[in-house]
Amino acid sequence: MRRAIFPGSFDPLTNGHLDIIKRSLPLFDEIIIAVLNNPEKNPMFSVAERCAMIEEILPEFNNGKCELIVDSFSGLTADFAKRRGASAIVRGIRAVSDYEYELRMALMNRRLEPTIETVFLMAAEEYSYVSSNLLKQVFTLGGRVEGLVPQSVEDKMKEKLGK
Ligand code: PNS
């Protein structure tokens, strides 16, 4: 059983995240999309809301081979991966600017749990500039985010800001 976790804030889920999930499907039997409980970051959506938004969209990605699970966690990603019996941590890389931060995290996670490998997947070019933080900023200031997040997520963002 090849089990991976795909950890992140997912505040909110973007089409860039979905692109990485899609690319991970053929590589693993089970992927746990692991939503970090990070109230100190003052997220737009609660953990429960973020998990619900991901759960709503996942059936579209069911390929009948890889099981997709949504869960949340607090504390260290490496600990969560170990607890759930994962052999890999999936992370997406959009541009060279991501590399340094991701490398440091991967090396630290490897030091914490030497048997768990970080697997980097390259996001599609069209999402290379898409991040949850940038989207939130653009949306909050009245910009359009269609095509960059699933429609259901855009609707929830509108609800959240009373638009
Ligand atoms: O989507 P993000 O915000 O880029 O995800 C970052 C995340 C959640 C992967 C990272 O912040 C993380 O792993 N946090 C949990 C705490 C932890 O393990 N810190 C040490 C990482 S080496």
CSV table of C-alpha atoms and ligand atoms in Angstrom, one decimal:
chain,number,residue,atom,x,y,z
A,1,MET,CA,0.0,0.0,0.0
A,2,ARG,CA,1.6,3.3,-1.1
A,3,ARG,CA,0.1,6.0,1.2
A,4,ALA,CA,1.0,9.7,1.0
A,5,ILE,CA,-0.1,12.8,2.7
A,6,PHE,CA,-0.5,16.1,0.9
A,7,PRO,CA,-0.3,18.7,3.7
A,8,GLY,CA,-1.1,22.3,3.5
A,9,SER,CA,-3.2,25.2,4.8
A,10,PHE,CA,-5.7,24.9,1.9
A,11,ASP,CA,-7.1,28.3,2.9
A,12,PRO,CA,-8.8,27.9,0.5
A,13,LEU,CA,-8.3,25.0,-1.9
A,14,THR,CA,-7.1,26.3,-5.4
A,15,ASN,CA,-7.0,24.8,-8.8
A,16,GLY,CA,-3.3,24.6,-8.3
A,17,HIS,CA,-3.8,22.2,-5.3
A,18,LEU,CA,-6.2,20.1,-7.4
A,19,ASP,CA,-3.6,20.0,-10.2
A,20,ILE,CA,-1.1,18.5,-7.7
A,21,ILE,CA,-3.7,16.0,-6.4
A,22,LYS,CA,-4.5,14.9,-10.0
A,23,ARG,CA,-0.8,14.4,-10.7
A,24,SER,CA,-0.4,12.4,-7.5
A,25,LEU,CA,-3.2,9.9,-8.2
A,26,PRO,CA,-1.3,7.5,-10.4
A,27,LEU,CA,1.6,7.4,-7.9
A,28,PHE,CA,-0.2,6.3,-4.7
A,29,ASP,CA,-2.9,3.9,-3.5
A,30,GLU,CA,-4.1,6.4,-0.9
A,31,ILE,CA,-3.6,10.1,-0.5
A,32,ILE,CA,-4.6,11.9,2.7
A,33,ILE,CA,-5.2,15.6,2.1
A,34,ALA,CA,-4.0,16.9,5.4
A,35,VAL,CA,-5.4,20.3,6.4
A,36,LEU,CA,-3.2,22.1,8.9
A,37,ASN,CA,-5.1,23.5,11.9
A,38,ASN,CA,-3.4,26.9,12.1
A,39,PRO,CA,-5.6,29.4,14.0
A,40,GLU,CA,-2.7,31.7,14.7
A,41,LYS,CA,-2.5,32.5,10.9
A,42,ASN,CA,-6.0,34.0,11.1
A,43,PRO,CA,-7.3,31.9,8.3
A,44,MET,CA,-10.3,33.0,6.1
A,45,PHE,CA,-11.9,29.6,6.6
A,46,SER,CA,-12.1,27.3,9.7
A,47,VAL,CA,-10.5,23.9,9.4
A,48,ALA,CA,-14.0,22.3,9.2
A,49,GLU,CA,-14.9,24.6,6.3
A,50,ARG,CA,-11.7,23.9,4.5
A,51,CYS,CA,-12.1,20.2,4.9
A,52,ALA,CA,-15.8,20.4,3.7
A,53,MET,CA,-14.8,22.4,0.6
A,54,ILE,CA,-12.2,19.8,-0.3
A,55,GLU,CA,-14.5,16.9,0.4
A,56,GLU,CA,-17.1,18.4,-1.9
A,57,ILE,CA,-14.8,18.5,-4.9
A,58,LEU,CA,-12.9,15.2,-4.5
A,59,PRO,CA,-15.5,12.9,-6.0
A,60,GLU,CA,-14.6,14.5,-9.4
A,61,PHE,CA,-11.1,13.2,-9.0
A,62,ASN,CA,-11.9,9.6,-8.1
A,63,ASN,CA,-10.1,7.4,-10.5
A,64,GLY,CA,-11.3,4.2,-8.9
A,65,LYS,CA,-7.7,3.3,-7.9
A,66,CYS,CA,-6.4,5.8,-5.5
A,67,GLU,CA,-8.4,6.5,-2.4
A,68,LEU,CA,-8.6,10.2,-1.5
A,69,ILE,CA,-9.1,11.1,2.2
A,70,VAL,CA,-9.5,14.5,3.9
A,71,ASP,CA,-8.2,14.9,7.4
A,72,SER,CA,-6.9,17.7,9.6
A,73,PHE,CA,-3.9,17.9,11.9
A,74,SER,CA,-2.1,20.0,14.4
A,75,GLY,CA,1.6,19.9,15.2
A,76,LEU,CA,4.3,18.5,13.0
A,77,THR,CA,3.6,17.2,9.5
A,78,ALA,CA,6.2,14.5,10.0
A,79,ASP,CA,4.5,13.2,13.1
A,80,PHE,CA,1.1,13.1,11.3
A,81,ALA,CA,2.6,11.3,8.3
A,82,LYS,CA,4.2,8.7,10.7
A,83,ARG,CA,1.0,8.3,12.7
A,84,ARG,CA,-1.0,7.6,9.5
A,85,GLY,CA,1.6,5.2,8.1
A,86,ALA,CA,2.5,7.3,5.1
A,87,SER,CA,5.7,6.7,3.2
A,88,ALA,CA,5.6,10.0,1.3
A,89,ILE,CA,4.8,13.7,1.7
A,90,VAL,CA,3.6,15.3,-1.5
A,91,ARG,CA,4.3,19.0,-2.1
A,92,GLY,CA,3.8,21.1,-5.2
A,93,ILE,CA,6.5,23.4,-6.6
A,94,ARG,CA,5.3,26.3,-8.8
A,95,ALA,CA,8.4,28.2,-9.4
A,96,VAL,CA,12.1,28.4,-8.4
A,97,SER,CA,11.0,30.8,-5.6
A,98,ASP,CA,9.2,27.8,-3.9
A,99,TYR,CA,12.3,25.6,-4.0
A,100,GLU,CA,14.3,27.0,-1.1
A,101,TYR,CA,11.5,26.9,1.4
A,102,GLU,CA,10.3,23.5,0.2
A,103,LEU,CA,13.9,22.1,0.3
A,104,ARG,CA,14.3,23.3,3.9
A,105,MET,CA,11.0,21.7,4.9
A,106,ALA,CA,11.8,18.5,3.1
A,107,LEU,CA,15.2,18.2,4.8
A,108,MET,CA,13.8,19.0,8.2
A,109,ASN,CA,11.0,16.5,7.7
A,110,ARG,CA,13.5,13.9,6.6
A,111,ARG,CA,15.6,14.5,9.7
A,112,LEU,CA,12.5,14.1,11.9
A,113,GLU,CA,11.3,11.0,10.0
A,114,PRO,CA,14.1,9.5,7.9
A,115,THR,CA,11.8,6.8,6.3
A,116,ILE,CA,9.4,9.3,4.9
A,117,GLU,CA,10.3,10.9,1.5
A,118,THR,CA,9.0,14.2,0.3
A,119,VAL,CA,7.9,13.9,-3.3
A,120,PHE,CA,7.8,17.2,-5.3
A,121,LEU,CA,5.5,17.6,-8.2
A,122,MET,CA,5.6,20.5,-10.6
A,123,ALA,CA,2.3,22.4,-10.9
A,124,ALA,CA,0.9,23.1,-14.3
A,125,GLU,CA,2.3,26.4,-15.8
A,126,GLU,CA,-1.1,28.1,-15.7
A,127,TYR,CA,-1.1,27.8,-12.0
A,128,SER,CA,2.5,28.8,-11.4
A,129,TYR,CA,1.5,32.1,-9.9
A,130,VAL,CA,-1.6,30.9,-8.0
A,131,SER,CA,-1.4,30.8,-4.2
A,132,SER,CA,-4.2,30.8,-1.6
A,133,ASN,CA,-2.8,34.0,-0.1
A,134,LEU,CA,-2.6,35.9,-3.3
A,135,LEU,CA,-6.1,34.8,-4.3
A,136,LYS,CA,-7.5,35.9,-0.9
A,137,GLN,CA,-5.9,39.3,-1.3
A,138,VAL,CA,-7.2,39.8,-4.9
A,139,PHE,CA,-10.7,38.6,-4.0
A,140,THR,CA,-10.9,40.7,-0.8
A,141,LEU,CA,-9.9,43.8,-2.9
A,142,GLY,CA,-12.6,43.1,-5.5
A,143,GLY,CA,-10.6,41.2,-8.1
A,144,ARG,CA,-11.8,38.2,-10.1
A,145,VAL,CA,-10.6,34.7,-9.1
A,146,GLU,CA,-12.7,32.6,-11.5
A,147,GLY,CA,-10.8,29.7,-13.1
A,148,LEU,CA,-8.3,29.8,-10.3
A,149,VAL,CA,-10.5,28.1,-7.7
A,150,PRO,CA,-13.3,25.6,-8.1
A,151,GLN,CA,-16.7,27.3,-8.5
A,152,SER,CA,-17.9,25.9,-5.1
A,153,VAL,CA,-14.9,27.5,-3.4
A,154,GLU,CA,-15.5,30.9,-5.2
A,155,ASP,CA,-19.1,30.7,-3.9
A,156,LYS,CA,-17.9,30.1,-0.4
A,157,MET,CA,-15.5,33.0,-0.6
A,158,LYS,CA,-18.3,35.3,-1.8
A,159,GLU,CA,-20.5,34.1,1.1
A,160,LYS,CA,-17.7,34.7,3.6
A,161,LEU,CA,-17.2,38.3,2.4
A,162,GLY,CA,-20.9,38.9,2.1
A,163,LYS,CA,-20.6,39.5,-1.7
B,1,PNS,O1,0.0,25.3,2.2
B,1,PNS,P1,1.2,25.7,3.1
B,1,PNS,O2,0.8,26.8,4.0
B,1,PNS,O3,2.4,26.1,2.2
B,1,PNS,O4,1.6,24.5,3.9
B,1,PNS,C1,2.7,24.5,4.8
B,1,PNS,C2,2.8,23.3,5.7
B,1,PNS,C3,1.4,23.0,6.4
B,1,PNS,C4,3.1,22.1,4.9
B,1,PNS,C5,3.8,23.6,6.8
B,1,PNS,O5,3.6,24.8,7.4
B,1,PNS,C6,3.9,22.5,7.9
B,1,PNS,O6,4.3,21.4,7.6
B,1,PNS,N1,3.4,22.9,9.1
B,1,PNS,C7,3.2,22.0,10.2
B,1,PNS,C8,4.3,22.2,11.2
B,1,PNS,C9,5.6,21.6,10.8
B,1,PNS,O7,5.7,20.4,10.6
B,1,PNS,N2,6.6,22.4,10.8
B,1,PNS,C10,7.9,22.0,10.4
B,1,PNS,C11,8.0,21.8,8.9
B,1,PNS,S1,9.6,21.3,8.5
